[in-house]
Amino acid sequence: MDNGEKKFLGYAAFLLILLFLLLSLVVRPTSGQEVIDCLVAEVDGVPVSLFDLKVVEAFQLIGSVPEVYKDKEEMLNSYLDRLLVLELAKGQLGASQEELNQEVDRLKNIFGHQEFEEKLASLGMKESDLFPYLQQKILYDKILSSRFNQKLYISLKEIEDYYQQVYVPEEKAKGGVPREMVNVLGEIEAQLQKIKAGQQLKEWVQELRQRADITIYLDCLRKI
């Protein structure tokens, strides 16, 4: 290979690297704003973009109710957990247009119509662009409902312990008078059901993670 060919190959390699860097910073035009996108993670070879994470964060789609995350990496990991669960039911479950419309209405009720539209505009999105993310949430909820739909056994000892160790101290801390245990049995059992289901979900997701190939790109995550 002569010097001319070497120079040409070197120049071509430089252009490819430059092109990759430019593609890693995709600018989505919005109303006076720019949204920088990049590859924030890969799950079994499937790319997850920073833009994806910004969407689910903006519209609080990670969890049935808004959750508090210590940092962005924790929020990302929660989203990746969901993607792992969704992969199990790929092609087996779906979301109807009616269900998608109901989710849109739910978000508009939470944020108000104006804020909902502002969130879309800030991300350079139309309402229909949100549908794939809403479908993820709908399918995830269906999977959990199917897998954890049976009531878990709660012993009287567990109820008594929760009453003494959690319920009574919490009521006193609020300045209230704790009700007799017999009057809050249903509430405590429901709470313990929720706690146990959460523990089972956590263990299940940990098993999925052990079998998955996950890569997180922290440099990209810091741009959020």
Short mmCIF file of C-alpha atoms in Angstrom, two decimals, residues 1-10:
data_model
loop_
_atom_site.label_atom_id
_atom_site.label_comp_id
_atom_site.label_asym_id
_atom_site.label_seq_id
_atom_site.Cartn_x
_atom_site.Cartn_y
_atom_site.Cartn_z
CA MET A 1 0.00 0.00 0.00
CA ASP A 2 1.56 3.34 -1.07
CA ASN A 3 1.47 6.60 0.90
CA GLY A 4 -1.40 7.95 -1.19
CA GLU A 5 -3.64 5.02 -0.33
CA LYS A 6 -2.72 5.27 3.35
CA LYS A 7 -3.61 8.97 3.39
CA PHE A 8 -6.92 8.24 1.68
CA LEU A 9 -7.84 5.51 4.16
CA GLY A 10 -6.85 7.73 7.06
#
